[in-house]
Amino acid sequence: LWTHIAGGAIGMVTGVVALASRKGQRVHRAAGSVFFFAMFAAYAIGAGVAPFLETGQRPNFVAGIMALYLLISGVMAARRRDAWAGAPEIIGLMVALSITAAGLIFMRMGAASPSGTVDGSPPPAFLLFVVAGVFAAAGELHVLLRKRLSNTARIARHLWRMCFSLFIASGSLFLGQQQVFPKALRDSSLLYVLALAPLPVMLFWLGKVRFDDWRRRRMKATKADPPPPPFIPAA
């Protein structure tokens, strides 16, 4: 339990540092490495312990698997410079489809349950599994069909997967564990803002990556255009 808590706490702090620092520089890489190992410990323990707890933890088990999958595939996207499609993408596609299927099954189970929930979670909560699973599966399929990713697409893949993995942790802490906060903060707007914060940051960086790529291509195309012929006055 303490390893799970410590890993999550360290991961939250280093995740913020990695997002705030300049991408690709030493601080970003160091914070990202600590974030990976800390969150890996937190997610692995959470997913591994959930099936054996006395109270139902099926949604938490799937959430832990999803967070681990996004974390590992996000780090691989940053470190695999060639980004050729292979076995990791095939395995990733199967995991993503399984997460999507689990979300749909839980939504159906919750709607049919007398309590209207699955282990205390209402059906709308499982929409997160479906959305993340569909996007992740589409990304894996994209890599498999194209065989190789451009550098921009590889960075975007790394960004959204790491940010969404951080979002799972922030949501679990600020919304799922509100009892650890002072009473004045429980159910407050501040906790919702902190929980959702990784998503707008993710959108910002994805937009910046795409814009920078568009600007580089435009500048390259401008330099490649031949200069106009010199003006020669008529005799």
PDB file of C-alpha atoms in Angstrom:
ATOM      1  CA  LEU A   1       0.000   0.000   0.000  1.00  0.00           C
ATOM      2  CA  TRP A   2       2.728   2.477   0.919  1.00  0.00           C
ATOM      3  CA  THR A   3       4.660   1.670  -2.253  1.00  0.00           C
ATOM      4  CA  HIS A   4       1.496   2.285  -4.257  1.00  0.00           C
ATOM      5  CA  ILE A   5       0.906   5.628  -2.517  1.00  0.00           C
ATOM      6  CA  ALA A   6       4.540   6.718  -2.739  1.00  0.00           C
ATOM      7  CA  GLY A   7       4.754   5.777  -6.402  1.00  0.00           C
ATOM      8  CA  GLY A   8       1.616   7.719  -7.203  1.00  0.00           C
ATOM      9  CA  ALA A   9       2.761  10.792  -5.246  1.00  0.00           C
ATOM     10  CA  ILE A  10       6.227  10.851  -6.830  1.00  0.00           C
ATOM     11  CA  GLY A  11       4.729  10.221 -10.239  1.00  0.00           C
ATOM     12  CA  MET A  12       2.286  13.121  -9.893  1.00  0.00           C
ATOM     13  CA  VAL A  13       5.077  15.558  -8.982  1.00  0.00           C
ATOM     14  CA  THR A  14       7.530  14.406 -11.652  1.00  0.00           C
ATOM     15  CA  GLY A  15       4.748  14.303 -14.223  1.00  0.00           C
ATOM     16  CA  VAL A  16       4.067  17.993 -13.636  1.00  0.00           C
ATOM     17  CA  VAL A  17       7.805  18.738 -13.901  1.00  0.00           C
ATOM     18  CA  ALA A  18       8.038  16.812 -17.173  1.00  0.00           C
ATOM     19  CA  LEU A  19       5.071  18.709 -18.624  1.00  0.00           C
ATOM     20  CA  ALA A  20       6.380  22.094 -17.517  1.00  0.00           C
ATOM     21  CA  SER A  21       9.989  21.626 -18.645  1.00  0.00           C
ATOM     22  CA  ARG A  22      11.342  22.026 -22.142  1.00  0.00           C
ATOM     23  CA  LYS A  23      10.757  18.850 -24.120  1.00  0.00           C
ATOM     24  CA  GLY A  24      13.772  16.697 -24.923  1.00  0.00           C
ATOM     25  CA  GLN A  25      16.079  18.475 -22.480  1.00  0.00           C
ATOM     26  CA  ARG A  26      17.818  16.920 -19.481  1.00  0.00           C
ATOM     27  CA  VAL A  27      15.213  17.984 -16.911  1.00  0.00           C
ATOM     28  CA  HIS A  28      12.376  16.620 -19.034  1.00  0.00           C
ATOM     29  CA  ARG A  29      14.119  13.301 -19.615  1.00  0.00           C
ATOM     30  CA  ALA A  30      15.077  12.883 -15.962  1.00  0.00           C
ATOM     31  CA  ALA A  31      11.596  13.743 -14.706  1.00  0.00           C
ATOM     32  CA  GLY A  32      10.062  11.463 -17.324  1.00  0.00           C
ATOM     33  CA  SER A  33      12.226   8.540 -16.245  1.00  0.00           C
ATOM     34  CA  VAL A  34      11.285   8.972 -12.579  1.00  0.00           C
ATOM     35  CA  PHE A  35       7.636   9.388 -13.599  1.00  0.00           C
ATOM     36  CA  PHE A  36       7.730   6.098 -15.511  1.00  0.00           C
ATOM     37  CA  PHE A  37       9.208   3.989 -12.709  1.00  0.00           C
ATOM     38  CA  ALA A  38       7.078   5.602  -9.989  1.00  0.00           C
ATOM     39  CA  MET A  39       3.830   5.252 -11.916  1.00  0.00           C
ATOM     40  CA  PHE A  40       4.730   1.760 -13.077  1.00  0.00           C
ATOM     41  CA  ALA A  41       5.008   0.691  -9.435  1.00  0.00           C
ATOM     42  CA  ALA A  42       1.743   2.421  -8.492  1.00  0.00           C
ATOM     43  CA  TYR A  43      -0.243   1.055 -11.441  1.00  0.00           C
ATOM     44  CA  ALA A  44       1.190  -2.468 -11.241  1.00  0.00           C
ATOM     45  CA  ILE A  45       0.401  -2.753  -7.541  1.00  0.00           C
ATOM     46  CA  GLY A  46      -3.077  -1.301  -8.025  1.00  0.00           C
ATOM     47  CA  ALA A  47      -3.943  -3.649 -10.877  1.00  0.00           C
ATOM     48  CA  GLY A  48      -2.324  -6.644  -9.203  1.00  0.00           C
ATOM     49  CA  VAL A  49      -4.007  -6.214  -5.826  1.00  0.00           C
ATOM     50  CA  ALA A  50      -7.494  -5.129  -7.011  1.00  0.00           C
ATOM     51  CA  PRO A  51      -8.815  -8.645  -7.852  1.00  0.00           C
ATOM     52  CA  PHE A  52      -7.956  -9.915  -4.360  1.00  0.00           C
ATOM     53  CA  LEU A  53      -9.614  -7.215  -2.255  1.00  0.00           C
ATOM     54  CA  GLU A  54     -12.770  -7.991  -0.296  1.00  0.00           C
ATOM     55  CA  THR A  55     -14.808  -5.265  -1.989  1.00  0.00           C
ATOM     56  CA  GLY A  56     -15.407  -5.337  -5.733  1.00  0.00           C
ATOM     57  CA  GLN A  57     -12.594  -3.696  -7.674  1.00  0.00           C
ATOM     58  CA  ARG A  58     -13.203  -4.781 -11.269  1.00  0.00           C
ATOM     59  CA  PRO A  59     -13.209  -1.223 -12.678  1.00  0.00           C
ATOM     60  CA  ASN A  60     -10.009  -0.399 -10.801  1.00  0.00           C
ATOM     61  CA  PHE A  61      -8.345  -3.495 -12.220  1.00  0.00           C
ATOM     62  CA  VAL A  62      -9.170  -2.457 -15.800  1.00  0.00           C
ATOM     63  CA  ALA A  63      -8.147   1.141 -15.040  1.00  0.00           C
ATOM     64  CA  GLY A  64      -4.783  -0.095 -13.770  1.00  0.00           C
ATOM     65  CA  ILE A  65      -4.216  -2.201 -16.892  1.00  0.00           C
ATOM     66  CA  MET A  66      -5.173   0.743 -19.109  1.00  0.00           C
ATOM     67  CA  ALA A  67      -2.838   3.102 -17.249  1.00  0.00           C
ATOM     68  CA  LEU A  68       0.032   0.600 -17.488  1.00  0.00           C
ATOM     69  CA  TYR A  69      -0.578   0.077 -21.197  1.00  0.00           C
ATOM     70  CA  LEU A  70      -0.612   3.812 -21.954  1.00  0.00           C
ATOM     71  CA  LEU A  71       2.460   4.393 -19.782  1.00  0.00           C
ATOM     72  CA  ILE A  72       4.557   1.657 -21.390  1.00  0.00           C
ATOM     73  CA  SER A  73       3.505   2.378 -24.970  1.00  0.00           C
ATOM     74  CA  GLY A  74       4.034   6.114 -24.405  1.00  0.00           C
ATOM     75  CA  VAL A  75       7.612   5.593 -23.224  1.00  0.00           C
ATOM     76  CA  MET A  76       8.299   3.202 -26.100  1.00  0.00           C
ATOM     77  CA  ALA A  77       7.102   5.830 -28.570  1.00  0.00           C
ATOM     78  CA  ALA A  78       9.675   8.277 -27.209  1.00  0.00           C
ATOM     79  CA  ARG A  79      12.575   5.833 -27.213  1.00  0.00           C
ATOM     80  CA  ARG A  80      11.957   3.950 -30.475  1.00  0.00           C
ATOM     81  CA  ARG A  81      13.433   6.407 -32.945  1.00  0.00           C
ATOM     82  CA  ASP A  82      12.759   4.179 -35.943  1.00  0.00           C
ATOM     83  CA  ALA A  83       9.078   3.693 -34.936  1.00  0.00           C
ATOM     84  CA  TRP A  84       8.657   0.678 -37.215  1.00  0.00           C
ATOM     85  CA  ALA A  85       5.494  -1.333 -36.647  1.00  0.00           C
ATOM     86  CA  GLY A  86       5.896  -4.731 -35.060  1.00  0.00           C
ATOM     87  CA  ALA A  87       4.877  -7.021 -32.216  1.00  0.00           C
ATOM     88  CA  PRO A  88       4.447  -4.192 -29.639  1.00  0.00           C
ATOM     89  CA  GLU A  89       1.763  -2.584 -31.799  1.00  0.00           C
ATOM     90  CA  ILE A  90      -0.030  -5.897 -32.335  1.00  0.00           C
ATOM     91  CA  ILE A  91      -0.043  -6.575 -28.596  1.00  0.00           C
ATOM     92  CA  GLY A  92      -1.087  -2.978 -27.961  1.00  0.00           C
ATOM     93  CA  LEU A  93      -4.003  -3.309 -30.375  1.00  0.00           C
ATOM     94  CA  MET A  94      -5.276  -6.393 -28.533  1.00  0.00           C
ATOM     95  CA  VAL A  95      -4.953  -4.657 -25.160  1.00  0.00           C
ATOM     96  CA  ALA A  96      -6.728  -1.523 -26.426  1.00  0.00           C
ATOM     97  CA  LEU A  97      -9.584  -3.551 -27.891  1.00  0.00           C
ATOM     98  CA  SER A  98      -9.886  -5.502 -24.635  1.00  0.00           C
ATOM     99  CA  ILE A  99     -10.120  -2.252 -22.662  1.00  0.00           C
ATOM    100  CA  THR A 100     -12.808  -0.977 -25.030  1.00  0.00           C
ATOM    101  CA  ALA A 101     -14.759  -4.227 -24.695  1.00  0.00           C
ATOM    102  CA  ALA A 102     -14.462  -4.108 -20.896  1.00  0.00           C
ATOM    103  CA  GLY A 103     -15.860  -0.578 -20.863  1.00  0.00           C
ATOM    104  CA  LEU A 104     -18.847  -1.583 -22.988  1.00  0.00           C
ATOM    105  CA  ILE A 105     -19.503  -4.682 -20.874  1.00  0.00           C
ATOM    106  CA  PHE A 106     -19.337  -2.686 -17.626  1.00  0.00           C
ATOM    107  CA  MET A 107     -21.745  -0.087 -19.019  1.00  0.00           C
ATOM    108  CA  ARG A 108     -24.200  -2.832 -19.906  1.00  0.00           C
ATOM    109  CA  MET A 109     -23.764  -4.549 -16.536  1.00  0.00           C
ATOM    110  CA  GLY A 110     -24.288  -1.297 -14.663  1.00  0.00           C
ATOM    111  CA  ALA A 111     -27.456  -0.503 -16.579  1.00  0.00           C
ATOM    112  CA  ALA A 112     -28.852  -3.981 -15.810  1.00  0.00           C
ATOM    113  CA  SER A 113     -27.757  -4.026 -12.160  1.00  0.00           C
ATOM    114  CA  PRO A 114     -30.370  -3.281  -9.429  1.00  0.00           C
ATOM    115  CA  SER A 115     -27.916  -0.812  -7.884  1.00  0.00           C
ATOM    116  CA  GLY A 116     -27.224   0.833 -11.235  1.00  0.00           C
ATOM    117  CA  THR A 117     -23.486   0.408 -10.722  1.00  0.00           C
ATOM    118  CA  VAL A 118     -20.638  -2.047 -11.151  1.00  0.00           C
ATOM    119  CA  ASP A 119     -18.733  -2.268  -7.891  1.00  0.00           C
ATOM    120  CA  GLY A 120     -19.944   1.215  -6.992  1.00  0.00           C
ATOM    121  CA  SER A 121     -19.169   2.874 -10.341  1.00  0.00           C
ATOM    122  CA  PRO A 122     -22.064   4.080 -12.537  1.00  0.00           C
ATOM    123  CA  PRO A 123     -22.208   3.259 -16.273  1.00  0.00           C
ATOM    124  CA  PRO A 124     -21.107   6.755 -17.446  1.00  0.00           C
ATOM    125  CA  ALA A 125     -17.812   6.276 -15.601  1.00  0.00           C
ATOM    126  CA  PHE A 126     -16.876   3.479 -18.000  1.00  0.00           C
ATOM    127  CA  LEU A 127     -17.106   5.783 -20.995  1.00  0.00           C
ATOM    128  CA  LEU A 128     -13.499   6.656 -20.183  1.00  0.00           C
ATOM    129  CA  PHE A 129     -12.468   3.066 -20.946  1.00  0.00           C
ATOM    130  CA  VAL A 130     -14.313   3.126 -24.257  1.00  0.00           C
ATOM    131  CA  VAL A 131     -12.933   6.481 -25.417  1.00  0.00           C
ATOM    132  CA  ALA A 132      -9.337   5.764 -24.395  1.00  0.00           C
ATOM    133  CA  GLY A 133      -9.509   2.226 -25.793  1.00  0.00           C
ATOM    134  CA  VAL A 134     -10.874   3.365 -29.152  1.00  0.00           C
ATOM    135  CA  PHE A 135      -8.263   6.122 -29.538  1.00  0.00           C
ATOM    136  CA  ALA A 136      -5.455   3.777 -28.513  1.00  0.00           C
ATOM    137  CA  ALA A 137      -6.651   1.021 -30.859  1.00  0.00           C
ATOM    138  CA  ALA A 138      -6.904   3.525 -33.723  1.00  0.00           C
ATOM    139  CA  GLY A 139      -3.347   4.612 -32.998  1.00  0.00           C
ATOM    140  CA  GLU A 140      -2.039   1.036 -33.057  1.00  0.00           C
ATOM    141  CA  LEU A 141      -3.918   0.298 -36.265  1.00  0.00           C
ATOM    142  CA  HIS A 142      -2.544   3.488 -37.816  1.00  0.00           C
ATOM    143  CA  VAL A 143       1.019   2.376 -37.090  1.00  0.00           C
ATOM    144  CA  LEU A 144       0.399  -1.144 -38.395  1.00  0.00           C
ATOM    145  CA  LEU A 145      -1.086   0.115 -41.666  1.00  0.00           C
ATOM    146  CA  ARG A 146       1.527   2.792 -42.330  1.00  0.00           C
ATOM    147  CA  LYS A 147       4.373   0.519 -41.154  1.00  0.00           C
ATOM    148  CA  ARG A 148       6.283   3.507 -39.810  1.00  0.00           C
ATOM    149  CA  LEU A 149       5.538   6.762 -38.023  1.00  0.00           C
ATOM    150  CA  SER A 150       6.918  10.188 -38.794  1.00  0.00           C
ATOM    151  CA  ASN A 151       8.829  11.936 -36.032  1.00  0.00           C
ATOM    152  CA  THR A 152       5.897  14.296 -35.405  1.00  0.00           C
ATOM    153  CA  ALA A 153       3.401  11.439 -35.164  1.00  0.00           C
ATOM    154  CA  ARG A 154       5.754   9.569 -32.840  1.00  0.00           C
ATOM    155  CA  ILE A 155       6.036  12.563 -30.496  1.00  0.00           C
ATOM    156  CA  ALA A 156       2.256  13.070 -30.556  1.00  0.00           C
ATOM    157  CA  ARG A 157       1.771   9.399 -29.693  1.00  0.00           C
ATOM    158  CA  HIS A 158       4.171   9.775 -26.771  1.00  0.00           C
ATOM    159  CA  LEU A 159       2.487  12.965 -25.554  1.00  0.00           C
ATOM    160  CA  TRP A 160      -1.131  11.881 -25.460  1.00  0.00           C
ATOM    161  CA  ARG A 161      -0.430   8.492 -23.933  1.00  0.00           C
ATOM    162  CA  MET A 162       1.737   9.872 -21.130  1.00  0.00           C
ATOM    163  CA  CYS A 163      -0.695  12.719 -20.420  1.00  0.00           C
ATOM    164  CA  PHE A 164      -3.689  10.396 -20.359  1.00  0.00           C
ATOM    165  CA  SER A 165      -1.832   8.059 -18.040  1.00  0.00           C
ATOM    166  CA  LEU A 166      -1.215  11.033 -15.739  1.00  0.00           C
ATOM    167  CA  PHE A 167      -4.899  11.956 -16.033  1.00  0.00           C
ATOM    168  CA  ILE A 168      -5.889   8.508 -14.741  1.00  0.00           C
ATOM    169  CA  ALA A 169      -3.682   9.085 -11.696  1.00  0.00           C
ATOM    170  CA  SER A 170      -4.936  12.630 -11.073  1.00  0.00           C
ATOM    171  CA  GLY A 171      -8.557  11.535 -11.395  1.00  0.00           C
ATOM    172  CA  SER A 172      -7.992   8.632  -9.033  1.00  0.00           C
ATOM    173  CA  LEU A 173      -6.422  10.921  -6.431  1.00  0.00           C
ATOM    174  CA  PHE A 174      -8.444  14.122  -6.566  1.00  0.00           C
ATOM    175  CA  LEU A 175     -11.829  12.562  -7.318  1.00  0.00           C
ATOM    176  CA  GLY A 176     -11.516   8.969  -6.152  1.00  0.00           C
ATOM    177  CA  GLN A 177      -9.802   9.688  -2.829  1.00  0.00           C
ATOM    178  CA  GLN A 178     -11.480  12.882  -1.688  1.00  0.00           C
ATOM    179  CA  GLN A 179     -11.657  11.591   1.883  1.00  0.00           C
ATOM    180  CA  VAL A 180      -7.920  12.310   2.300  1.00  0.00           C
ATOM    181  CA  PHE A 181      -8.481  16.036   1.715  1.00  0.00           C
ATOM    182  CA  PRO A 182      -9.860  18.555   4.243  1.00  0.00           C
ATOM    183  CA  LYS A 183     -13.647  18.756   4.384  1.00  0.00           C
ATOM    184  CA  ALA A 184     -13.597  22.233   2.872  1.00  0.00           C
ATOM    185  CA  LEU A 185     -12.069  20.852  -0.323  1.00  0.00           C
ATOM    186  CA  ARG A 186     -14.235  17.772  -0.764  1.00  0.00           C
ATOM    187  CA  ASP A 187     -16.519  18.012  -3.801  1.00  0.00           C
ATOM    188  CA  SER A 188     -15.023  21.428  -4.530  1.00  0.00           C
ATOM    189  CA  SER A 189     -14.321  22.812  -7.984  1.00  0.00           C
ATOM    190  CA  LEU A 190     -10.598  22.895  -7.201  1.00  0.00           C
ATOM    191  CA  LEU A 191     -10.360  19.104  -7.017  1.00  0.00           C
ATOM    192  CA  TYR A 192     -12.165  18.764 -10.335  1.00  0.00           C
ATOM    193  CA  VAL A 193      -9.810  21.292 -11.929  1.00  0.00           C
ATOM    194  CA  LEU A 194      -6.748  19.436 -10.616  1.00  0.00           C
ATOM    195  CA  ALA A 195      -8.149  16.084 -11.750  1.00  0.00           C
ATOM    196  CA  LEU A 196      -8.865  17.298 -15.289  1.00  0.00           C
ATOM    197  CA  ALA A 197      -5.751  19.487 -15.634  1.00  0.00           C
ATOM    198  CA  PRO A 198      -3.679  16.945 -17.646  1.00  0.00           C
ATOM    199  CA  LEU A 199      -6.261  16.973 -20.467  1.00  0.00           C
ATOM    200  CA  PRO A 200      -6.036  20.663 -21.521  1.00  0.00           C
ATOM    201  CA  VAL A 201      -2.260  20.505 -21.096  1.00  0.00           C
ATOM    202  CA  MET A 202      -2.247  17.477 -23.389  1.00  0.00           C
ATOM    203  CA  LEU A 203      -4.304  19.331 -26.002  1.00  0.00           C
ATOM    204  CA  PHE A 204      -1.962  22.326 -25.807  1.00  0.00           C
ATOM    205  CA  TRP A 205       1.170  20.274 -26.437  1.00  0.00           C
ATOM    206  CA  LEU A 206      -0.450  18.235 -29.197  1.00  0.00           C
ATOM    207  CA  GLY A 207      -1.497  21.457 -30.911  1.00  0.00           C
ATOM    208  CA  LYS A 208       1.993  22.908 -30.515  1.00  0.00           C
ATOM    209  CA  VAL A 209       3.629  19.805 -31.963  1.00  0.00           C
ATOM    210  CA  ARG A 210       1.334  19.881 -35.000  1.00  0.00           C
ATOM    211  CA  PHE A 211       1.761  23.636 -35.471  1.00  0.00           C
ATOM    212  CA  ASP A 212       5.560  23.434 -35.254  1.00  0.00           C
ATOM    213  CA  ASP A 213       5.567  20.629 -37.816  1.00  0.00           C
ATOM    214  CA  TRP A 214       3.324  22.647 -40.158  1.00  0.00           C
ATOM    215  CA  ARG A 215       5.585  25.694 -39.777  1.00  0.00           C
ATOM    216  CA  ARG A 216       8.736  23.669 -40.531  1.00  0.00           C
ATOM    217  CA  ARG A 217       7.187  22.153 -43.644  1.00  0.00           C
ATOM    218  CA  ARG A 218       6.001  25.565 -44.813  1.00  0.00           C
ATOM    219  CA  MET A 219       9.437  27.110 -44.331  1.00  0.00           C
ATOM    220  CA  LYS A 220      11.060  24.204 -46.170  1.00  0.00           C
ATOM    221  CA  ALA A 221       8.628  24.568 -49.049  1.00  0.00           C
ATOM    222  CA  THR A 222       9.282  28.318 -49.202  1.00  0.00           C
ATOM    223  CA  LYS A 223      13.040  27.789 -49.374  1.00  0.00           C
ATOM    224  CA  ALA A 224      12.609  25.155 -52.060  1.00  0.00           C
ATOM    225  CA  ASP A 225      10.684  27.518 -54.384  1.00  0.00           C
ATOM    226  CA  PRO A 226      12.961  28.914 -57.123  1.00  0.00           C
ATOM    227  CA  PRO A 227      13.503  32.678 -57.065  1.00  0.00           C
ATOM    228  CA  PRO A 228      11.558  34.688 -59.640  1.00  0.00           C
ATOM    229  CA  PRO A 229      13.413  35.556 -62.866  1.00  0.00           C
ATOM    230  CA  PRO A 230      15.040  38.983 -62.973  1.00  0.00           C
ATOM    231  CA  PHE A 231      13.085  41.787 -64.539  1.00  0.00           C
ATOM    232  CA  ILE A 232      14.366  42.737 -67.995  1.00  0.00           C
ATOM    233  CA  PRO A 233      12.893  45.951 -69.385  1.00  0.00           C
ATOM    234  CA  ALA A 234      11.679  45.848 -72.960  1.00  0.00           C
ATOM    235  CA  ALA A 235      13.895  47.448 -75.579  1.00  0.00           C
TER     236      ALA A 235
END
